[in-house]
PDB file of C-alpha atoms in Angstrom:
ATOM      1  CA  UNK A1232      26.068   9.722  42.441  1.00  0.00           C
ATOM      2  CA  UNK A1233      22.232  10.536  43.185  1.00  0.00           C
ATOM      3  CA  UNK A1234      20.326  11.931  40.681  1.00  0.00           C
ATOM      4  CA  UNK A1235      18.724  15.582  41.523  1.00  0.00           C
ATOM      5  CA  UNK A1236      15.995  17.655  40.444  1.00  0.00           C
ATOM      6  CA  UNK A1237      16.820  19.539  37.095  1.00  0.00           C
ATOM      7  CA  UNK A1238      19.744  17.420  36.409  1.00  0.00           C
ATOM      8  CA  UNK A1239      19.798  17.371  32.251  1.00  0.00           C
ATOM      9  CA  UNK A1240      20.348  14.392  30.469  1.00  0.00           C
ATOM     10  CA  UNK A1241      23.640  14.329  28.779  1.00  0.00           C
ATOM     11  CA  UNK A1242      23.900  14.384  25.040  1.00  0.00           C
ATOM     12  CA  UNK A1243      25.948  11.166  25.081  1.00  0.00           C
ATOM     13  CA  UNK A1244      23.404   9.420  27.331  1.00  0.00           C
ATOM     14  CA  UNK A1245      22.612   5.688  26.084  1.00  0.00           C
ATOM     15  CA  UNK A1246      18.907   4.814  26.130  1.00  0.00           C
ATOM     16  CA  UNK A1247      17.896   1.486  27.090  1.00  0.00           C
ATOM     17  CA  UNK A1248      14.121   1.160  25.783  1.00  0.00           C
ATOM     18  CA  UNK A1249      11.888  -1.523  27.025  1.00  0.00           C
ATOM     19  CA  UNK A1250       9.033  -1.691  24.059  1.00  0.00           C
ATOM     20  CA  UNK A1251       6.096  -3.675  24.709  1.00  0.00           C
ATOM     21  CA  UNK A1252       4.730  -4.276  21.444  1.00  0.00           C
ATOM     22  CA  UNK A1253       1.556  -5.575  22.458  1.00  0.00           C
ATOM     23  CA  UNK A1254       0.357  -2.747  24.219  1.00  0.00           C
ATOM     24  CA  UNK A1255      -2.058   0.350  23.932  1.00  0.00           C
ATOM     25  CA  UNK A1256      -2.091   2.010  20.600  1.00  0.00           C
ATOM     26  CA  UNK A1257       0.819  -0.023  19.265  1.00  0.00           C
ATOM     27  CA  UNK A1258       0.158  -0.828  15.301  1.00  0.00           C
ATOM     28  CA  UNK A1259       2.472  -3.106  13.676  1.00  0.00           C
ATOM     29  CA  UNK A1260       6.072  -1.543  13.788  1.00  0.00           C
ATOM     30  CA  UNK A1261       4.478   2.125  13.975  1.00  0.00           C
ATOM     31  CA  UNK A1262       5.942   2.924  17.361  1.00  0.00           C
ATOM     32  CA  UNK A1263       9.440   1.093  16.847  1.00  0.00           C
ATOM     33  CA  UNK A1264       9.868   2.843  13.398  1.00  0.00           C
ATOM     34  CA  UNK A1265       9.096   6.326  15.041  1.00  0.00           C
ATOM     35  CA  UNK A1266      11.357   5.741  17.901  1.00  0.00           C
ATOM     36  CA  UNK A1267      14.386   4.431  15.811  1.00  0.00           C
ATOM     37  CA  UNK A1268      13.723   7.274  13.151  1.00  0.00           C
ATOM     38  CA  UNK A1269      14.115  10.026  15.743  1.00  0.00           C
ATOM     39  CA  UNK A1270      17.177   8.641  17.541  1.00  0.00           C
ATOM     40  CA  UNK A1271      18.951   7.467  14.345  1.00  0.00           C
ATOM     41  CA  UNK A1272      18.780  10.887  12.918  1.00  0.00           C
ATOM     42  CA  UNK A1273      19.939  12.269  16.210  1.00  0.00           C
ATOM     43  CA  UNK A1274      22.854   9.983  16.327  1.00  0.00           C
ATOM     44  CA  UNK A1275      21.826   8.753  19.838  1.00  0.00           C
ATOM     45  CA  UNK A1276      22.879   5.200  21.081  1.00  0.00           C
ATOM     46  CA  UNK A1277      20.130   3.021  22.033  1.00  0.00           C
ATOM     47  CA  UNK A1278      18.824  -0.382  22.322  1.00  0.00           C
ATOM     48  CA  UNK A1279      15.564  -1.557  22.133  1.00  0.00           C
ATOM     49  CA  UNK A1280      14.395  -4.537  24.410  1.00  0.00           C
ATOM     50  CA  UNK A1281      11.119  -5.740  22.886  1.00  0.00           C
ATOM     51  CA  UNK A1282       8.544  -7.466  24.445  1.00  0.00           C
ATOM     52  CA  UNK A1283       4.855  -9.031  23.504  1.00  0.00           C
ATOM     53  CA  UNK A1284       3.242  -9.590  26.611  1.00  0.00           C
ATOM     54  CA  UNK A1285       3.408  -8.178  30.009  1.00  0.00           C
ATOM     55  CA  UNK A1286       4.417 -11.347  31.526  1.00  0.00           C
ATOM     56  CA  UNK A1287       8.035 -10.498  29.979  1.00  0.00           C
ATOM     57  CA  UNK A1288       8.120  -6.879  31.075  1.00  0.00           C
ATOM     58  CA  UNK A1289      10.077  -7.236  34.486  1.00  0.00           C
ATOM     59  CA  UNK A1290      12.658  -9.420  33.059  1.00  0.00           C
ATOM     60  CA  UNK A1291      13.289  -7.025  29.983  1.00  0.00           C
ATOM     61  CA  UNK A1292      13.310  -4.106  32.489  1.00  0.00           C
ATOM     62  CA  UNK A1293      15.841  -5.632  34.692  1.00  0.00           C
ATOM     63  CA  UNK A1294      17.928  -6.156  31.602  1.00  0.00           C
ATOM     64  CA  UNK A1295      17.654  -2.644  30.730  1.00  0.00           C
ATOM     65  CA  UNK A1296      18.605  -1.377  34.026  1.00  0.00           C
ATOM     66  CA  UNK A1297      21.752  -3.644  34.385  1.00  0.00           C
ATOM     67  CA  UNK A1298      22.937  -2.189  30.936  1.00  0.00           C
ATOM     68  CA  UNK A1299      22.050   1.209  31.872  1.00  0.00           C
ATOM     69  CA  UNK A1300      23.854   0.993  35.176  1.00  0.00           C
ATOM     70  CA  UNK A1301      26.722  -0.423  34.048  1.00  0.00           C
ATOM     71  CA  UNK A1302      27.029   2.363  31.020  1.00  0.00           C
ATOM     72  CA  UNK A1303      25.610   5.555  32.504  1.00  0.00           C
ATOM     73  CA  UNK A1304      22.138   5.256  30.447  1.00  0.00           C
ATOM     74  CA  UNK A1305      18.741   5.989  31.338  1.00  0.00           C
ATOM     75  CA  UNK A1306      15.594   3.257  31.264  1.00  0.00           C
ATOM     76  CA  UNK A1307      12.702   4.363  28.963  1.00  0.00           C
ATOM     77  CA  UNK A1308       9.365   2.679  29.188  1.00  0.00           C
ATOM     78  CA  UNK A1309       7.177   2.572  25.729  1.00  0.00           C
ATOM     79  CA  UNK A1310       3.850   1.124  26.173  1.00  0.00           C
ATOM     80  CA  UNK A1311       0.426   1.522  28.030  1.00  0.00           C
ATOM     81  CA  UNK A1312       0.107   2.347  31.582  1.00  0.00           C
ATOM     82  CA  UNK A1313       0.971  -1.330  32.450  1.00  0.00           C
ATOM     83  CA  UNK A1314       4.234  -1.122  30.646  1.00  0.00           C
ATOM     84  CA  UNK A1315       5.138   2.207  32.488  1.00  0.00           C
ATOM     85  CA  UNK A1316       4.084   0.783  35.840  1.00  0.00           C
ATOM     86  CA  UNK A1317       6.107  -2.292  35.375  1.00  0.00           C
ATOM     87  CA  UNK A1318       9.164  -0.901  34.334  1.00  0.00           C
ATOM     88  CA  UNK A1319       8.998   2.095  37.144  1.00  0.00           C
ATOM     89  CA  UNK A1320       8.765  -0.937  39.652  1.00  0.00           C
ATOM     90  CA  UNK A1321      12.127  -1.912  38.627  1.00  0.00           C
ATOM     91  CA  UNK A1322      13.752   1.350  38.249  1.00  0.00           C
ATOM     92  CA  UNK A1323      12.562   3.178  41.616  1.00  0.00           C
ATOM     93  CA  UNK A1324      15.385   3.670  43.866  1.00  0.00           C
ATOM     94  CA  UNK A1325      18.229   2.443  41.444  1.00  0.00           C
ATOM     95  CA  UNK A1326      19.217   6.303  40.889  1.00  0.00           C
ATOM     96  CA  UNK A1327      18.713   5.885  37.104  1.00  0.00           C
ATOM     97  CA  UNK A1328      16.906   8.336  34.802  1.00  0.00           C
ATOM     98  CA  UNK A1329      13.461   7.038  34.117  1.00  0.00           C
ATOM     99  CA  UNK A1330      11.904   8.287  30.461  1.00  0.00           C
ATOM    100  CA  UNK A1331       8.445   7.341  29.283  1.00  0.00           C
ATOM    101  CA  UNK A1332       6.856   6.900  25.715  1.00  0.00           C
ATOM    102  CA  UNK A1333       3.333   6.735  26.421  1.00  0.00           C
ATOM    103  CA  UNK A1334       0.825   4.658  24.511  1.00  0.00           C
ATOM    104  CA  UNK A1335      -2.254   4.254  26.774  1.00  0.00           C
ATOM    105  CA  UNK A1336      -5.610   5.394  26.090  1.00  0.00           C
ATOM    106  CA  UNK A1337      -5.694   8.041  29.023  1.00  0.00           C
ATOM    107  CA  UNK A1338      -2.308   8.555  29.685  1.00  0.00           C
ATOM    108  CA  UNK A1339      -2.886  10.527  32.757  1.00  0.00           C
ATOM    109  CA  UNK A1340       0.690  10.345  34.006  1.00  0.00           C
ATOM    110  CA  UNK A1341       2.472  11.479  30.876  1.00  0.00           C
ATOM    111  CA  UNK A1342       0.052  14.349  30.356  1.00  0.00           C
ATOM    112  CA  UNK A1343       0.654  15.358  34.116  1.00  0.00           C
ATOM    113  CA  UNK A1344       4.205  15.817  33.120  1.00  0.00           C
ATOM    114  CA  UNK A1345       3.826  17.300  29.595  1.00  0.00           C
ATOM    115  CA  UNK A1346       5.001  14.072  27.845  1.00  0.00           C
ATOM    116  CA  UNK A1347       3.151  13.736  24.615  1.00  0.00           C
ATOM    117  CA  UNK A1348       1.511  10.797  23.523  1.00  0.00           C
ATOM    118  CA  UNK A1349       2.721  11.293  19.926  1.00  0.00           C
ATOM    119  CA  UNK A1350       5.688   8.883  19.949  1.00  0.00           C
ATOM    120  CA  UNK A1351       7.947  11.090  17.493  1.00  0.00           C
ATOM    121  CA  UNK A1352       7.374  13.839  19.805  1.00  0.00           C
ATOM    122  CA  UNK A1353       7.887  12.584  22.961  1.00  0.00           C
ATOM    123  CA  UNK A1354      11.257  10.777  21.788  1.00  0.00           C
ATOM    124  CA  UNK A1355      12.526  14.021  20.665  1.00  0.00           C
ATOM    125  CA  UNK A1356      11.842  15.465  24.182  1.00  0.00           C
ATOM    126  CA  UNK A1357      13.636  12.779  25.801  1.00  0.00           C
ATOM    127  CA  UNK A1358      16.816  14.302  23.361  1.00  0.00           C
ATOM    128  CA  UNK A1359      16.494  17.544  25.736  1.00  0.00           C
ATOM    129  CA  UNK A1360      15.004  16.615  29.025  1.00  0.00           C
ATOM    130  CA  UNK A1361      15.609  17.148  32.380  1.00  0.00           C
ATOM    131  CA  UNK A1362      14.922  15.184  35.651  1.00  0.00           C
ATOM    132  CA  UNK A1363      12.127  15.851  37.700  1.00  0.00           C
ATOM    133  CA  UNK A1364      11.630  13.984  40.884  1.00  0.00           C
ATOM    134  CA  UNK A1365       7.939  12.699  40.955  1.00  0.00           C
ATOM    135  CA  UNK A1366       5.989  11.089  43.736  1.00  0.00           C
ATOM    136  CA  UNK A1367       4.731   7.473  43.511  1.00  0.00           C
ATOM    137  CA  UNK A1368       2.634   5.227  45.671  1.00  0.00           C
ATOM    138  CA  UNK A1369       3.138   1.786  46.669  1.00  0.00           C
ATOM    139  CA  UNK A1370       0.534  -1.042  47.761  1.00  0.00           C
ATOM    140  CA  UNK A1371       2.402  -4.137  49.673  1.00  0.00           C
ATOM    141  CA  UNK A1372       5.498  -2.767  48.097  1.00  0.00           C
ATOM    142  CA  UNK A1373       4.559  -2.516  44.320  1.00  0.00           C
ATOM    143  CA  UNK A1374       4.607   0.936  42.558  1.00  0.00           C
ATOM    144  CA  UNK A1375       1.533   2.573  41.292  1.00  0.00           C
ATOM    145  CA  UNK A1376       1.938   5.826  39.515  1.00  0.00           C
ATOM    146  CA  UNK A1377      -1.896   6.950  39.014  1.00  0.00           C
ATOM    147  CA  UNK A1378      -4.115   4.732  41.073  1.00  0.00           C
ATOM    148  CA  UNK A1379      -4.666   1.831  42.846  1.00  0.00           C
ATOM    149  CA  UNK A1380      -7.854  -0.137  43.972  1.00  0.00           C
ATOM    150  CA  UNK A1381      -9.660  -2.910  45.252  1.00  0.00           C
ATOM    151  CA  UNK A1382     -13.631  -4.016  45.120  1.00  0.00           C
ATOM    152  CA  UNK A1383     -15.923  -2.607  42.280  1.00  0.00           C
ATOM    153  CA  UNK A1384     -13.118  -0.639  40.418  1.00  0.00           C
ATOM    154  CA  UNK A1385     -10.851  -3.784  39.568  1.00  0.00           C
ATOM    155  CA  UNK A1386     -14.057  -5.428  37.892  1.00  0.00           C
ATOM    156  CA  UNK A1387     -14.681  -2.297  35.958  1.00  0.00           C
ATOM    157  CA  UNK A1388     -11.176  -2.502  34.661  1.00  0.00           C
ATOM    158  CA  UNK A1389     -11.229  -6.116  33.938  1.00  0.00           C
ATOM    159  CA  UNK A1390     -14.602  -5.692  31.847  1.00  0.00           C
ATOM    160  CA  UNK A1391     -13.271  -2.581  30.050  1.00  0.00           C
ATOM    161  CA  UNK A1392     -10.360  -4.442  28.872  1.00  0.00           C
ATOM    162  CA  UNK A1393     -12.515  -7.244  27.509  1.00  0.00           C
ATOM    163  CA  UNK A1394     -14.720  -4.908  25.725  1.00  0.00           C
ATOM    164  CA  UNK A1395     -11.417  -3.137  24.269  1.00  0.00           C
ATOM    165  CA  UNK A1396      -9.985  -6.521  23.245  1.00  0.00           C
ATOM    166  CA  UNK A1397     -13.464  -6.769  21.198  1.00  0.00           C
ATOM    167  CA  UNK A1398     -14.329  -3.326  20.021  1.00  0.00           C
ATOM    168  CA  UNK A1399     -10.848  -1.484  20.222  1.00  0.00           C
ATOM    169  CA  UNK A1400      -9.637   1.028  21.983  1.00  0.00           C
ATOM    170  CA  UNK A1401     -11.434   4.452  22.886  1.00  0.00           C
ATOM    171  CA  UNK A1402     -12.888   6.276  25.570  1.00  0.00           C
ATOM    172  CA  UNK A1403     -16.406   5.739  24.618  1.00  0.00           C
ATOM    173  CA  UNK A1404     -15.759   1.817  24.514  1.00  0.00           C
ATOM    174  CA  UNK A1405     -14.637   2.516  28.104  1.00  0.00           C
ATOM    175  CA  UNK A1406     -17.751   4.180  28.937  1.00  0.00           C
ATOM    176  CA  UNK A1407     -19.968   1.740  27.502  1.00  0.00           C
ATOM    177  CA  UNK A1408     -18.254  -1.212  29.301  1.00  0.00           C
ATOM    178  CA  UNK A1409     -18.600   0.295  32.654  1.00  0.00           C
ATOM    179  CA  UNK A1410     -22.412   1.113  32.344  1.00  0.00           C
ATOM    180  CA  UNK A1411     -22.758  -2.719  31.492  1.00  0.00           C
ATOM    181  CA  UNK A1412     -20.736  -3.721  34.661  1.00  0.00           C
ATOM    182  CA  UNK A1413     -22.624  -1.519  36.733  1.00  0.00           C
ATOM    183  CA  UNK A1414     -25.759  -3.259  36.059  1.00  0.00           C
ATOM    184  CA  UNK A1415     -24.707  -6.480  37.738  1.00  0.00           C
ATOM    185  CA  UNK A1416     -24.946  -6.784  41.515  1.00  0.00           C
ATOM    186  CA  UNK A1417     -21.657  -6.096  43.373  1.00  0.00           C
ATOM    187  CA  UNK A1418     -20.317  -7.527  46.727  1.00  0.00           C
ATOM    188  CA  UNK A1419     -19.873  -4.776  49.510  1.00  0.00           C
ATOM    189  CA  UNK A1420     -16.520  -4.804  51.618  1.00  0.00           C
ATOM    190  CA  UNK A1421     -16.496  -4.256  55.452  1.00  0.00           C
ATOM    191  CA  UNK A1422     -13.174  -2.771  55.983  1.00  0.00           C
ATOM    192  CA  UNK A1423     -11.081  -1.290  58.770  1.00  0.00           C
ATOM    193  CA  UNK A1424      -8.797   1.594  57.642  1.00  0.00           C
ATOM    194  CA  UNK A1425      -6.076   2.547  59.967  1.00  0.00           C
ATOM    195  CA  UNK A1426      -3.312   5.629  59.174  1.00  0.00           C
ATOM    196  CA  UNK A1427      -1.616   5.126  62.299  1.00  0.00           C
ATOM    197  CA  UNK A1428      -3.598   8.033  64.001  1.00  0.00           C
ATOM    198  CA  UNK A1429      -7.372   7.237  63.315  1.00  0.00           C
ATOM    199  CA  UNK A1430      -8.969   3.668  62.810  1.00  0.00           C
ATOM    200  CA  UNK A1431     -12.157   3.741  61.068  1.00  0.00           C
ATOM    201  CA  UNK A1432     -14.776   0.884  59.763  1.00  0.00           C
ATOM    202  CA  UNK A1433     -16.312   1.319  56.469  1.00  0.00           C
ATOM    203  CA  UNK A1434     -18.872  -0.344  54.480  1.00  0.00           C
ATOM    204  CA  UNK A1435     -18.359   0.191  50.630  1.00  0.00           C
ATOM    205  CA  UNK A1436     -18.104  -1.461  47.056  1.00  0.00           C
ATOM    206  CA  UNK A1437     -15.008  -0.383  46.417  1.00  0.00           C
ATOM    207  CA  UNK A1438     -11.819   2.083  47.534  1.00  0.00           C
ATOM    208  CA  UNK A1439      -9.663   3.910  44.835  1.00  0.00           C
ATOM    209  CA  UNK A1440      -6.014   5.462  46.255  1.00  0.00           C
ATOM    210  CA  UNK A1441      -5.230   8.288  43.766  1.00  0.00           C
ATOM    211  CA  UNK A1442      -1.613   9.621  42.851  1.00  0.00           C
ATOM    212  CA  UNK A1443      -2.556  11.848  39.920  1.00  0.00           C
ATOM    213  CA  UNK A1444      -3.696  15.464  40.202  1.00  0.00           C
ATOM    214  CA  UNK A1445      -4.929  15.614  36.449  1.00  0.00           C
ATOM    215  CA  UNK A1446      -7.072  12.472  37.174  1.00  0.00           C
ATOM    216  CA  UNK A1447      -8.548  13.803  40.388  1.00  0.00           C
ATOM    217  CA  UNK A1448      -9.355  17.390  38.807  1.00  0.00           C
ATOM    218  CA  UNK A1449     -11.172  15.300  35.659  1.00  0.00           C
ATOM    219  CA  UNK A1450     -13.567  13.321  38.016  1.00  0.00           C
ATOM    220  CA  UNK A1451     -13.946  16.401  40.117  1.00  0.00           C
ATOM    221  CA  UNK A1452     -12.494  15.370  43.442  1.00  0.00           C
ATOM    222  CA  UNK A1453     -10.747  18.547  44.699  1.00  0.00           C
ATOM    223  CA  UNK A1454      -7.919  17.004  46.916  1.00  0.00           C
ATOM    224  CA  UNK A1455      -4.883  17.666  44.724  1.00  0.00           C
ATOM    225  CA  UNK A1456      -3.332  19.850  47.547  1.00  0.00           C
ATOM    226  CA  UNK A1457      -3.000  16.654  49.211  1.00  0.00           C
ATOM    227  CA  UNK A1458      -0.675  15.122  46.818  1.00  0.00           C
ATOM    228  CA  UNK A1459       1.330  18.493  46.650  1.00  0.00           C
ATOM    229  CA  UNK A1460       1.778  17.996  50.310  1.00  0.00           C
ATOM    230  CA  UNK A1461       3.313  14.485  49.865  1.00  0.00           C
ATOM    231  CA  UNK A1462      -0.025  12.439  50.477  1.00  0.00           C
ATOM    232  CA  UNK A1463      -2.203   9.849  48.757  1.00  0.00           C
ATOM    233  CA  UNK A1464      -5.751  10.428  48.263  1.00  0.00           C
ATOM    234  CA  UNK A1465      -8.245   7.721  49.094  1.00  0.00           C
ATOM    235  CA  UNK A1466     -11.886   7.886  47.277  1.00  0.00           C
ATOM    236  CA  UNK A1467     -14.789   5.651  48.370  1.00  0.00           C
ATOM    237  CA  UNK A1468     -18.400   5.794  48.628  1.00  0.00           C
ATOM    238  CA  UNK A1469     -21.169   4.379  50.966  1.00  0.00           C
ATOM    239  CA  UNK A1470     -23.075   1.387  49.295  1.00  0.00           C
ATOM    240  CA  UNK A1471     -25.099   2.423  46.226  1.00  0.00           C
ATOM    241  CA  UNK A1472     -27.508   0.601  44.144  1.00  0.00           C
ATOM    242  CA  UNK A1473     -27.344   0.719  40.353  1.00  0.00           C
ATOM    243  CA  UNK A1474     -29.157   3.914  39.639  1.00  0.00           C
ATOM    244  CA  UNK A1475     -27.036   5.749  41.990  1.00  0.00           C
ATOM    245  CA  UNK A1476     -23.929   4.614  40.495  1.00  0.00           C
ATOM    246  CA  UNK A1477     -25.095   5.529  37.304  1.00  0.00           C
ATOM    247  CA  UNK A1478     -25.354   9.127  38.795  1.00  0.00           C
ATOM    248  CA  UNK A1479     -21.946   8.683  40.227  1.00  0.00           C
ATOM    249  CA  UNK A1480     -20.271   7.750  36.621  1.00  0.00           C
ATOM    250  CA  UNK A1481     -22.229  10.796  35.338  1.00  0.00           C
ATOM    251  CA  UNK A1482     -20.942  13.229  37.855  1.00  0.00           C
ATOM    252  CA  UNK A1483     -17.217  11.716  37.277  1.00  0.00           C
ATOM    253  CA  UNK A1484     -18.033  12.570  33.458  1.00  0.00           C
ATOM    254  CA  UNK A1485     -19.214  16.109  34.408  1.00  0.00           C
ATOM    255  CA  UNK A1486     -16.096  16.727  36.624  1.00  0.00           C
ATOM    256  CA  UNK A1487     -18.343  16.875  39.809  1.00  0.00           C
ATOM    257  CA  UNK A1488     -17.799  13.448  41.758  1.00  0.00           C
ATOM    258  CA  UNK A1489     -16.584  15.310  44.611  1.00  0.00           C
ATOM    259  CA  UNK A1490     -20.147  16.991  45.032  1.00  0.00           C
ATOM    260  CA  UNK A1491     -22.135  13.758  45.439  1.00  0.00           C
ATOM    261  CA  UNK A1492     -23.093  13.197  48.931  1.00  0.00           C
ATOM    262  CA  UNK A1493     -22.105   9.410  49.104  1.00  0.00           C
ATOM    263  CA  UNK A1494     -18.439  10.020  48.114  1.00  0.00           C
ATOM    264  CA  UNK A1495     -15.812  10.159  50.821  1.00  0.00           C
ATOM    265  CA  UNK A1496     -12.339  11.506  50.310  1.00  0.00           C
ATOM    266  CA  UNK A1497      -9.236  12.137  52.453  1.00  0.00           C
ATOM    267  CA  UNK A1498      -5.470  12.429  52.291  1.00  0.00           C
ATOM    268  CA  UNK A1499      -2.834   9.846  53.916  1.00  0.00           C
ATOM    269  CA  UNK A1500       0.801   9.201  53.727  1.00  0.00           C
ATOM    270  CA  UNK A1501       0.320   5.637  55.070  1.00  0.00           C
ATOM    271  CA  UNK A1502      -3.157   3.426  55.102  1.00  0.00           C
ATOM    272  CA  UNK A1503      -3.541  -0.165  56.404  1.00  0.00           C
ATOM    273  CA  UNK A1504      -6.635  -1.715  54.888  1.00  0.00           C
ATOM    274  CA  UNK A1505      -8.050  -5.072  56.758  1.00  0.00           C
ATOM    275  CA  UNK A1506     -11.057  -6.822  55.006  1.00  0.00           C
ATOM    276  CA  UNK A1507     -13.323  -8.173  57.997  1.00  0.00           C
ATOM    277  CA  UNK A1508     -14.064 -11.256  55.997  1.00  0.00           C
ATOM    278  CA  UNK A1509     -11.626 -14.351  56.133  1.00  0.00           C
ATOM    279  CA  UNK A1510     -10.605 -14.288  52.564  1.00  0.00           C
ATOM    280  CA  UNK A1511      -6.787 -13.455  52.721  1.00  0.00           C
ATOM    281  CA  UNK A1512      -6.314 -12.828  48.936  1.00  0.00           C
ATOM    282  CA  UNK A1513      -7.842  -9.870  47.407  1.00  0.00           C
ATOM    283  CA  UNK A1514      -8.182  -8.721  43.548  1.00  0.00           C
ATOM    284  CA  UNK A1515      -6.754  -5.408  43.129  1.00  0.00           C
ATOM    285  CA  UNK A1516      -5.886  -3.132  40.185  1.00  0.00           C
ATOM    286  CA  UNK A1517      -2.918  -1.048  40.188  1.00  0.00           C
ATOM    287  CA  UNK A1518      -2.679   1.552  36.907  1.00  0.00           C
ATOM    288  CA  UNK A1519      -5.152  -0.769  35.126  1.00  0.00           C
ATOM    289  CA  UNK A1520      -3.299  -4.027  35.772  1.00  0.00           C
ATOM    290  CA  UNK A1521      -4.984  -6.553  37.772  1.00  0.00           C
ATOM    291  CA  UNK A1522      -3.248  -8.840  40.511  1.00  0.00           C
ATOM    292  CA  UNK A1523      -4.205 -10.796  43.746  1.00  0.00           C
ATOM    293  CA  UNK A1524      -2.390  -9.802  46.686  1.00  0.00           C
ATOM    294  CA  UNK A1525      -2.518 -10.934  50.401  1.00  0.00           C
ATOM    295  CA  UNK A1526      -4.298  -8.629  52.693  1.00  0.00           C
ATOM    296  CA  UNK A1527      -3.961  -6.517  54.823  1.00  0.00           C
ATOM    297  CA  UNK A1528      -3.200  -4.060  52.169  1.00  0.00           C
ATOM    298  CA  UNK A1529      -0.840  -1.716  52.680  1.00  0.00           C
ATOM    299  CA  UNK A1530      -1.021   1.666  50.829  1.00  0.00           C
ATOM    300  CA  UNK A1531       1.956   4.357  51.303  1.00  0.00           C
ATOM    301  CA  UNK A1532       4.062   6.932  49.588  1.00  0.00           C
ATOM    302  CA  UNK A1533       7.224   5.656  48.380  1.00  0.00           C
ATOM    303  CA  UNK A1534      10.042   6.804  50.282  1.00  0.00           C
ATOM    304  CA  UNK A1535      12.334   7.658  47.087  1.00  0.00           C
ATOM    305  CA  UNK A1536      10.763  10.015  44.164  1.00  0.00           C
ATOM    306  CA  UNK A1537      11.021   8.300  40.647  1.00  0.00           C
ATOM    307  CA  UNK A1538      13.441  10.275  38.589  1.00  0.00           C
ATOM    308  CA  UNK A1539      11.161  11.067  35.574  1.00  0.00           C
ATOM    309  CA  UNK A1540      12.566  12.900  32.190  1.00  0.00           C
ATOM    310  CA  UNK A1541      10.536  15.516  31.201  1.00  0.00           C
ATOM    311  CA  UNK A1542      11.223  18.146  28.440  1.00  0.00           C
ATOM    312  CA  UNK A1543      13.791  20.742  29.328  1.00  0.00           C
ATOM    313  CA  UNK A1544      12.095  23.581  27.742  1.00  0.00           C
ATOM    314  CA  UNK A1545       9.062  24.171  29.572  1.00  0.00           C
ATOM    315  CA  UNK A1546       6.927  25.558  26.376  1.00  0.00           C
ATOM    316  CA  UNK A1547       7.555  22.157  24.675  1.00  0.00           C
ATOM    317  CA  UNK A1548       5.711  20.518  27.466  1.00  0.00           C
ATOM    318  CA  UNK A1549       2.121  19.633  26.112  1.00  0.00           C
ATOM    319  CA  UNK A1550      -0.753  20.916  28.199  1.00  0.00           C
ATOM    320  CA  UNK A1551      -3.240  18.395  29.618  1.00  0.00           C
TER     321      UNK A1551
END
């Protein structure tokens, strides 16, 4: 039976939780202990599928989905952005409720829907939650919840992760790594963008496709209505030197990126991106995770929404 908006999660629904013990802010058994404490006290049936690395996430998510389907349960992802992405890729289209216990640095996806980054609070919210269908994007058939990109932006994310491994996870570390990365020379891309109605040629260092109102608001790209209309938002810029790139980052920190004369943004439901050079494989980032894909790149709004579990009581939703 298809899941509809506002469907409450029954009190006896078992929870099958994919827990990435190596992600985000996970410290020792702290996250696991918090989950067990809340669910044991509530008498809720659950099972943890613990993984220590991202390479094991898809298999664990498929096991959790199989159990949820056979026992009328829900699949829950506990971890950083990459964990939420990997599990949602498996759950999308399966007509199984999907919940999150976010552990990421910025947590744009969870904050957008009022889901706390505090594990105990988020776990308690699952016990009295309802389904909210949410839009997700796809790049060559792979889900992204917040954004997907190519060019300079994946380089920034790779360097940011290296800095976090060395200096710890914080927004200041993320900012410092970005400033260092932008000092290097970056290859410009010659792209052909086709949305089915119009073809445009663009020379740029990066293109980012967004699916999150909160992130757009925070950097100052005023295209939120596009998302509300069932579209994705493409963000790019004309080629920039190092100082101009620093200025762009500063505008983003001040929530004024959209005011930069070099920035281009537009909404779409489907966008085909062709690279003019002969390389068939291109490095992309989806929700902070790096992978290589074959070009051309096909960005689109997923046909089915993700049945996300959110707090039933609106007053319990945390405000971003």
